[in-house]
Amino acid sequence: MQLIFEKSVPGRGGVRVPLSDVPKASTFPDALRRKQPVLLPEVSELDLVRHYTNLSRRNFSVDTNFYPLGSCTMKYNTKVTENAGGLFAGCHPVLPLLPGGERLVQGPLSLIHGLEQQLAEITGMDEVTTQPLAGAHGEMTGIMVISAYHKARGDHKRKYVIVPDSSHGTNPASAAMAGYEIVTIPTAPYGDMDLEQFKNAMNDEVAAVMMTCPNTLGLFNPHIAEICDIAHQAGALTYYDGANLNAILGKVRPGDVGFDVIHVNLHKTFGTPHGGGGPGSGPVGVKKGLIPYLPTPRVQRTEDGSFVAEAHPEGIGRVSDFFGNFAIMARAYAYITLLGREGLIEVSEHAVLNANYIMARLKDEYELPFEQTCMHECVFSASRQLKEGVHAIDIAKYLIDRGFHPPTVYFPLNVKEAIMIEPTETESKQTMDLFIDVMLEAARLARENPEALHQAPVTTPVGRLDETRAARAQQVCCE
Amino acid sequence: MQLIFEKSVPGRGGVRVPLSDVPKASTFPDALRRKQPVLLPEVSELDLVRHYTNLSRRNFSVDTNFYPLGSCTMKYNTKVTENAGGLFAGCHPVLPLLPGGERLVQGPLSLIHGLEQQLAEITGMDEVTTQPLAGAHGEMTGIMVISAYHKARGDHKRKYVIVPDSSHGTNPASAAMAGYEIVTIPTAPYGDMDLEQFKNAMNDEVAAVMMTCPNTLGLFNPHIAEICDIAHQAGALTYYDGANLNAILGKVRPGDVGFDVIHVNLHKTFGTPHGGGGPGSGPVGVKKGLIPYLPTPRVQRTEDGSFVAEAHPEGIGRVSDFFGNFAIMARAYAYITLLGREGLIEVSEHAVLNANYIMARLKDEYELPFEQTCMHECVFSASRQLKEGVHAIDIAKYLIDRGFHPPTVYFPLNVKEAIMIEPTETESKQTMDLFIDVMLEAARLARENPEALHQAPVTTPVGRLDETRAARAQQVCCE
Amino acid sequence: MGYCPNTSDEIREMLAVIGAGSIEELFAPIPVELRAKSFDLPPGMSEFELMRIMKEKAAAGGAEIVPFIGCGIYDHVIPAVVDHLSSRAEFYTAYTPYQPECSQGTLQALFEYQSAICRLTGMEASNASLYDGGTAVAEAALMSLRITERNRVILDASVNPLHREIVTGYLHGLSAEAVEVAPDGCSSDLKSLIDSIDEETAAVIVQNPNFFGSVQDFSELASKAHEKGALLIVSSYPIALGLVASPGEMGADIAVGDGQSLGNALSFGGPYFGFIATRKRFIRNLPGRIVGETIDNQGRRGYVLTLQAREQHIKRHKATSNICSNQSLCALRGLIFCAALGRKGFEELAVLNYDKAQYAKSRLTSLKGVTLMNTGTTFNEFTLSLPMDAAPVVEKLLSSGVAAGVPLGQYYPGLDYALAVTVTEKRSKAEIDRLADLLEEALCS
Amino acid sequence: MGYCPNTSDEIREMLAVIGAGSIEELFAPIPVELRAKSFDLPPGMSEFELMRIMKEKAAAGGAEIVPFIGCGIYDHVIPAVVDHLSSRAEFYTAYTPYQPECSQGTLQALFEYQSAICRLTGMEASNASLYDGGTAVAEAALMSLRITERNRVILDASVNPLHREIVTGYLHGLSAEAVEVAPDGCSSDLKSLIDSIDEETAAVIVQNPNFFGSVQDFSELASKAHEKGALLIVSSYPIALGLVASPGEMGADIAVGDGQSLGNALSFGGPYFGFIATRKRFIRNLPGRIVGETIDNQGRRGYVLTLQAREQHIKRHKATSNICSNQSLCALRGLIFCAALGRKGFEELAVLNYDKAQYAKSRLTSLKGVTLMNTGTTFNEFTLSLPMDAAPVVEKLLSSGVAAGVPLGQYYPGLDYALAVTVTEKRSKAEIDRLADLLEEALCS
């Protein structure tokens, strides 16, 4: 397909600009005026609509395909929550910053407060900030809060953050952005962080340990309480990466277990679509002792029941321009309100049921590196298929031809030829059975006709793409 | 693709019904209760969304494909008019029927009045009713008005309506539904209704003559004023089928020429999408003498500037439940307001320019039965291709494989192997050139490799379908 | 202006290919004396100005009024999926599926719609939709004339008066006759209806629940009609069909109704859709589009417009109807609504309507001087007798933002004190209680 | 509940395959002592009740206030196509395009977005978006540290104070330093900025138009910074770029800004998107996702995520940034906005903003005691000096439904009388005149 720029015809009109009802001003000074015109496409509204409508059709998506992309929680999000998010389009975020402005925005402020309370109850934390704009942003915010906590206590020696090697890459990257050095702990043969090595790494220079639980293998670490204890004894704080919270909703609350800080991904667990890579939202919850260090401003409920956005002077400052990705938060608030207590418990139960069902159905044909009950996702290895020269990527591409978005492949890094499947709770047995049939067929083809898998995909607008060439060419915009 | 009913699983839940806040009533009496449950599909919201999203992807549409379906005016309609139409979703049509209710609905009433005035000015008529729900419904309404007019004058002998053979099939069908017998006039070799035969058919038993201009060959009949005179002299009235009004906006007003009644298709000329076959809207305009016979109610502007919906006692009664397809009318009102005088003139100019361009580019390869300047559409014959065994339908199906919706084929009936192309004013030269290239390629294939055309389409979810089998089987719902 | 995309360069190139010197030259076939004498419209504007105007009009549309009114159009919930899916561009910017290979989306959806309508009504064959409820009743009447080759229909006067007006108009031109039979109180007068059937009767037309809200059993009427060679046409409110016996179960030959309540917004009168379904033996007499199942050249299942030989574009004036457009997109919304609620949800919704109306009924009839006029079962509408003329009461309550009901005096002479009240699932207990309070106040003052 | 689709029969079948007796058994790996101590949330509800709650909250959201306020977020027109196209399910329910063959829609759109940003800013390489304007400035600062391997940035204090707070926070943890340079009145103090550049300076960060609305030429600053081996980072308001010289034209090394004004709704603070673009030689130092062009196994053009070796999922703590999500959907809206207006419309829009603001400027400065504080050119914002404290004036006008501007005292000590006023193309002459009248009244009383 051509680029929209390539469809441009000089002089073609687009959407009309509003008519002017004021006098023409004297010309803008030449010295400050741009010399090069802005070479945006010149297309008609029809060209534009046809271009992006057809472009959209070149995507797989949850609304069109089963999308069991492990670690990403590609669940179906209800359309009513989508509508709810759009209701606030006209609300200006600067209003509450004006004197007397807060009373005009009680609706959105009460929503922020309500969502923070919902998330605090769900995670077992004492307070929550919704300001971080994405999961990784939440991680960085959380670590900055931890850093501020230590510094406020005059504890300046802590310069390390402990991270298991099976963590999301964002964990060490976020801790590094907050100024810490990273200590990586390997995974033990039983699939969790090696406890002995962790104990050895812990000392009074460690600021925090960051745990993802269930971890990227989809396994629940039964030692998390012990890990928290060990950290706390050394004066370190504990950070819970809540990206996989959908596995434990109503079952485990990280705050109860001993974690001091958590971030959650509203776009994974709480009903907001992924938007092709964003926007997300990464609220952070903390235990009481850390509340002073949360970012500014804080939405508070006053004694008369009204809501205010207060400066938070001891906090780490501002991590995003206003109150976070509000329209995403509105979707999450709507989602939690819609599902309610029982609905949220059902989420974790069905997420886990579905993952275990797929694991059980595929384990005869695909290698299961850690054979135990999984949580919301299961991780296979294509090691058996590799013997026939078939890689995980070949199976992935074959799935595309059969109308399924592939699982995550080659992640987690500690599993060779990893195939990480997360069906999510919104998929039915019917759909999973169709997927399982194709996975089994791929395993059969790997034995009988591996070439068929190497050629895939053939039904897509493009075949396998040359990524090396892209990295070498660095062509990142059109000429 | 499975039917939604085939995806049903007993016990699967769909969208939740509102919670009850009233006491449970005593049970509905068994004697009146339905015995058979309503066997609607039991699917999840995700199943539902994925089903209909994927089903939609099995359609060609204006927003995805050039759609030069002759006689249908498949133009692009702006998204802002679509938004405008949705603004009135919560307005109850019974409110103005309540005592004191009209003052609550001044917005929609003023819109109806405004649209009627816009259409009157555009067509050169004195008053317009927006009640008819589609073009054919407008035709029937118009003929009923004519009938009422004659009867009110005590003229009971008129039982015929004259229709040229090149008219839309709805013309004679609508006149028949209004109780008339049909006199069909053939097309003369010059492409218009045979004037001599028309004169011969005209007498004092004729109630009306119905003309489509430009006609279904895309040609403008220069004799329409004379035809109107002849009819009027015989005491008959003249009806203008305004389905092709986009060809003459701002150029000709049927009311000026001598027509007494017109219907227009808002979904063709005035910016409302076609919805896969409807809803449309078919307002009817009349000259002064016919106003008393318009359907009831009439929206009127009172002396104080407010709007009322008044009973219209002499009229033909009610032709639809309320005020017509209001949300479609709102789109049309928005469209006319958005484009304004110059924008509407540009519509007819570009519609005609585009059609003549395609005609000029294709006439060397395709037979042009009536070679003259066309209006908004041009009609070819695949007669040359037929000599190679290639039918119009084969060319149509080949176009599908190349991503173009086919033109109308086998209509009008008076052209053998007709291919009727209406590009509309919203398509660019760029797009038309791509279409023309494929049409020329089809002509070449017809000479060099006709089999390639017979096999088309091969890129669609289904190939050519067995229509005879469908008509025989009469399977019109799932078991 | 931006809506016609070709640039002046392109126009020049195109004219050169055509061999014309200007666009105006292309209009040469139109004699000068036929040219427009006026075209007096204001200049155009941008989206921004347009939406300001449109929003002002919409804001004065009464959407804030709490409606306890019906007349065949009902304020029901519309699941969010309905808007999302029906606004897929591929659905709403396509046309009648003349080319089935690239229109399977619309065709399969309409086939599913027909299936849903058959299941709702208990019939065997549905078309792909009609314009609205009123014209659907009229088309059913015409259909009965064609089937029976008779010239007279009996029209129960408890059928929606707006619909009766349309039937009368449609029959008028064809010199056919509609004989109205007055109701017995708020119920259809079954005995009089049966007595009116004669050898010239094509059909009896009833509505269930009727305009007063009464639900009745028309099984006996069906038998008696059939004995005389006449058909029974039942107009239904589809939401009621989640609870009330279907036309098919009662022996009806043609089931019709307005589909608005199935996922279509109020929209000040439309677009809605009419539905019509019948016994399989009458399928060739159905008006409008019909989608049928077939197979393609490789044996794969697919859908096409079928039985087109009935239609105007082929049969012209001998067609079963002049219908060309249907209300495809509205029918799609109806289908998605049905599938979103599903078997269980659809029934629950009907029960909820019944429960709410029963609550309102007990609340309102407890007011002094207010009595229930329906003698039998009702669904979500009922008719009250007030101690005074209903019209001024309704007008008064409108000022408080509540549309209390439809005063029946304008439709039934002598029923000036009667008020038809509708209570859908969207009316909260608080709203019902407020209606009761306002009504009490209005009746006291 | 309906959102988890499996029925009790299916659950039974699935458990049998798994070999578990109950769903609870699947949670056996979680020791009992770790189980949740509470989960105290209300029961769920239906769409209908939910939307009632949400609409109430939205109705109390201040959307009816006429905003003459900015602070980096602006009330601009959003063409209808933006919503229609960005709400295509295939766009908004997809994820990061890890599998390029089935994600060409998102990938090509992001490539086009990157192209549009390069053309707007006059730069050579853009990433696929950042979170928002403030974090974009912060990421640019970090990027300058990486490129120059220096430890100090100079931050013009006429940069948006909200953004400066974020920059400071981001640098704090890294033991890097942000040195603020006070403005000269409402303009950047170019001399002081230049004088502050030393051998440890990674970058100078300015904003154009700045927080007071002043437009300046930073070409000399760029040269001087480059002479000292420092970079120039310019934060821009993209609508202004239709008229104002681009960062690239001024010699900037990194261009950033908030993309909200390109087709993204106000939405009480987000989601918006940040943009960042740079010279091609710095491309490997960009944070976040980047889409690049390549070919497939048959030579067809296609798009992939590229230069991923910079990113956290590969480089972990050595990554250029921790960013994983971008604001893809918001960036798509920005792209569609740009393409909808096109070259000519985009410039017209900028001119219209300028004209409206100039009108407001002349209208407001004609009021007694009100003077303009900007000494040079402004775009669509300007700063007034009122004859009294601006805060109570703004509070007063809010009661009349007008947000008159942002009082600057809270951000700049000593500027209590200063009011920053924003006038976008959406503000009508009538609204501007009303602002003037209300302001006059407030100042007199």
PDB file of N, CA and C in Angstrom, chain B residues 9-13 15-19 44 57 76 79-80 82-83, chain D residues 1-3 5-7 10 44-49 80-81 84 90:
ATOM      1  N   VAL B   9     -23.692 -21.361  22.324  1.00  0.00           N
ATOM      2  CA  VAL B   9     -23.446 -22.451  23.274  1.00  0.00           C
ATOM      3  C   VAL B   9     -24.454 -22.292  24.403  1.00  0.00           C
ATOM      4  N   PRO B  10     -25.232 -23.346  24.670  1.00  0.00           N
ATOM      5  CA  PRO B  10     -26.267 -23.210  25.706  1.00  0.00           C
ATOM      6  C   PRO B  10     -25.684 -22.723  27.024  1.00  0.00           C
ATOM      7  N   GLY B  11     -26.271 -21.676  27.555  1.00  0.00           N
ATOM      8  CA  GLY B  11     -25.842 -21.164  28.854  1.00  0.00           C
ATOM      9  C   GLY B  11     -24.834 -20.034  28.774  1.00  0.00           C
ATOM     10  N   ARG B  12     -24.287 -19.781  27.582  1.00  0.00           N
ATOM     11  CA  ARG B  12     -23.325 -18.684  27.425  1.00  0.00           C
ATOM     12  C   ARG B  12     -24.049 -17.356  27.627  1.00  0.00           C
ATOM     13  N   GLY B  13     -23.423 -16.469  28.384  1.00  0.00           N
ATOM     14  CA  GLY B  13     -24.069 -15.200  28.696  1.00  0.00           C
ATOM     15  C   GLY B  13     -23.698 -14.105  27.728  1.00  0.00           C
ATOM     16  N   VAL B  15     -24.809  -9.719  26.907  1.00  0.00           N
ATOM     17  CA  VAL B  15     -24.829  -8.441  27.611  1.00  0.00           C
ATOM     18  C   VAL B  15     -25.821  -8.522  28.774  1.00  0.00           C
ATOM     19  N   ARG B  16     -25.434  -7.942  29.892  1.00  0.00           N
ATOM     20  CA  ARG B  16     -26.265  -8.038  31.074  1.00  0.00           C
ATOM     21  C   ARG B  16     -27.466  -7.095  31.004  1.00  0.00           C
ATOM     22  N   VAL B  17     -28.590  -7.570  31.456  1.00  0.00           N
ATOM     23  CA  VAL B  17     -29.824  -6.782  31.510  1.00  0.00           C
ATOM     24  C   VAL B  17     -29.761  -5.906  32.760  1.00  0.00           C
ATOM     25  N   PRO B  18     -30.365  -4.700  32.721  1.00  0.00           N
ATOM     26  CA  PRO B  18     -30.337  -3.857  33.918  1.00  0.00           C
ATOM     27  C   PRO B  18     -30.849  -4.597  35.154  1.00  0.00           C
ATOM     28  N   LEU B  19     -30.330  -4.200  36.292  1.00  0.00           N
ATOM     29  CA  LEU B  19     -30.795  -4.773  37.553  1.00  0.00           C
ATOM     30  C   LEU B  19     -32.192  -4.240  37.851  1.00  0.00           C
ATOM     31  N   SER B  44     -20.900 -14.853  23.858  1.00  0.00           N
ATOM     32  CA  SER B  44     -20.313 -13.816  24.704  1.00  0.00           C
ATOM     33  C   SER B  44     -20.205 -12.527  23.907  1.00  0.00           C
ATOM     34  N   ARG B  57     -15.944  -7.214   7.420  1.00  0.00           N
ATOM     35  CA  ARG B  57     -14.766  -7.234   6.549  1.00  0.00           C
ATOM     36  C   ARG B  57     -15.014  -8.020   5.265  1.00  0.00           C
ATOM     37  N   TYR B  76     -18.861   9.431  -1.341  1.00  0.00           N
ATOM     38  CA  TYR B  76     -18.375   9.489   0.026  1.00  0.00           C
ATOM     39  C   TYR B  76     -19.184  10.530   0.792  1.00  0.00           C
ATOM     40  N   LYS B  79     -17.843  12.407   7.522  1.00  0.00           N
ATOM     41  CA  LYS B  79     -18.072  11.848   8.851  1.00  0.00           C
ATOM     42  C   LYS B  79     -18.749  12.852   9.772  1.00  0.00           C
ATOM     43  N   VAL B  80     -18.577  14.124   9.485  1.00  0.00           N
ATOM     44  CA  VAL B  80     -19.215  15.100  10.370  1.00  0.00           C
ATOM     45  C   VAL B  80     -20.736  15.054  10.207  1.00  0.00           C
ATOM     46  N   GLU B  82     -22.341  12.391   9.514  1.00  0.00           N
ATOM     47  CA  GLU B  82     -22.691  11.163  10.235  1.00  0.00           C
ATOM     48  C   GLU B  82     -22.836  11.476  11.734  1.00  0.00           C
ATOM     49  N   ASN B  83     -21.899  12.216  12.268  1.00  0.00           N
ATOM     50  CA  ASN B  83     -21.987  12.608  13.682  1.00  0.00           C
ATOM     51  C   ASN B  83     -23.240  13.439  13.939  1.00  0.00           C
TER      52      ASN B  83
ATOM     53  N   MET D   1     -21.597 -13.931  34.991  1.00  0.00           N
ATOM     54  CA  MET D   1     -21.464 -12.471  34.865  1.00  0.00           C
ATOM     55  C   MET D   1     -21.508 -12.076  33.391  1.00  0.00           C
ATOM     56  N   GLY D   2     -21.087 -12.983  32.554  1.00  0.00           N
ATOM     57  CA  GLY D   2     -21.178 -12.687  31.139  1.00  0.00           C
ATOM     58  C   GLY D   2     -19.863 -12.292  30.518  1.00  0.00           C
ATOM     59  N   TYR D   3     -18.880 -11.818  31.283  1.00  0.00           N
ATOM     60  CA  TYR D   3     -17.640 -11.388  30.656  1.00  0.00           C
ATOM     61  C   TYR D   3     -16.654 -12.531  30.509  1.00  0.00           C
ATOM     62  N   PRO D   5     -16.704 -16.131  29.324  1.00  0.00           N
ATOM     63  CA  PRO D   5     -17.751 -16.794  28.542  1.00  0.00           C
ATOM     64  C   PRO D   5     -18.018 -18.253  28.884  1.00  0.00           C
ATOM     65  N   ASN D   6     -17.054 -18.959  29.471  1.00  0.00           N
ATOM     66  CA  ASN D   6     -17.257 -20.399  29.581  1.00  0.00           C
ATOM     67  C   ASN D   6     -18.416 -20.777  30.496  1.00  0.00           C
ATOM     68  N   THR D   7     -19.197 -21.708  30.039  1.00  0.00           N
ATOM     69  CA  THR D   7     -20.368 -22.159  30.778  1.00  0.00           C
ATOM     70  C   THR D   7     -19.952 -23.219  31.801  1.00  0.00           C
ATOM     71  N   GLU D  10     -18.781 -26.293  30.115  1.00  0.00           N
ATOM     72  CA  GLU D  10     -17.437 -26.162  29.546  1.00  0.00           C
ATOM     73  C   GLU D  10     -16.375 -26.190  30.638  1.00  0.00           C
ATOM     74  N   GLY D  44     -21.194  -6.095  40.940  1.00  0.00           N
ATOM     75  CA  GLY D  44     -21.205  -5.498  39.605  1.00  0.00           C
ATOM     76  C   GLY D  44     -22.573  -4.993  39.209  1.00  0.00           C
ATOM     77  N   MET D  45     -22.664  -4.520  38.017  1.00  0.00           N
ATOM     78  CA  MET D  45     -23.925  -3.945  37.545  1.00  0.00           C
ATOM     79  C   MET D  45     -24.010  -4.130  36.035  1.00  0.00           C
ATOM     80  N   SER D  46     -25.035  -3.567  35.437  1.00  0.00           N
ATOM     81  CA  SER D  46     -25.168  -3.671  33.975  1.00  0.00           C
ATOM     82  C   SER D  46     -24.662  -2.383  33.341  1.00  0.00           C
ATOM     83  N   GLU D  47     -24.497  -2.431  32.040  1.00  0.00           N
ATOM     84  CA  GLU D  47     -24.109  -1.249  31.255  1.00  0.00           C
ATOM     85  C   GLU D  47     -24.946  -0.031  31.598  1.00  0.00           C
ATOM     86  N   PHE D  48     -26.224  -0.288  31.736  1.00  0.00           N
ATOM     87  CA  PHE D  48     -27.169   0.814  31.908  1.00  0.00           C
ATOM     88  C   PHE D  48     -26.876   1.597  33.185  1.00  0.00           C
ATOM     89  N   GLU D  49     -26.725   0.862  34.302  1.00  0.00           N
ATOM     90  CA  GLU D  49     -26.422   1.545  35.567  1.00  0.00           C
ATOM     91  C   GLU D  49     -25.046   2.198  35.496  1.00  0.00           C
ATOM     92  N   ALA D  80     -14.007  15.292  12.362  1.00  0.00           N
ATOM     93  CA  ALA D  80     -14.784  14.084  12.653  1.00  0.00           C
ATOM     94  C   ALA D  80     -14.074  12.813  12.208  1.00  0.00           C
ATOM     95  N   VAL D  81     -13.296  12.890  11.154  1.00  0.00           N
ATOM     96  CA  VAL D  81     -12.601  11.685  10.678  1.00  0.00           C
ATOM     97  C   VAL D  81     -11.658  11.110  11.720  1.00  0.00           C
ATOM     98  N   HIS D  84     -13.553   8.745  13.888  1.00  0.00           N
ATOM     99  CA  HIS D  84     -14.054   7.608  13.106  1.00  0.00           C
ATOM    100  C   HIS D  84     -12.924   6.634  12.778  1.00  0.00           C
ATOM    101  N   GLU D  90      -9.568  -2.569  14.618  1.00  0.00           N
ATOM    102  CA  GLU D  90      -8.278  -3.158  14.260  1.00  0.00           C
ATOM    103  C   GLU D  90      -7.118  -2.298  14.736  1.00  0.00           C
TER     104      GLU D  90
END
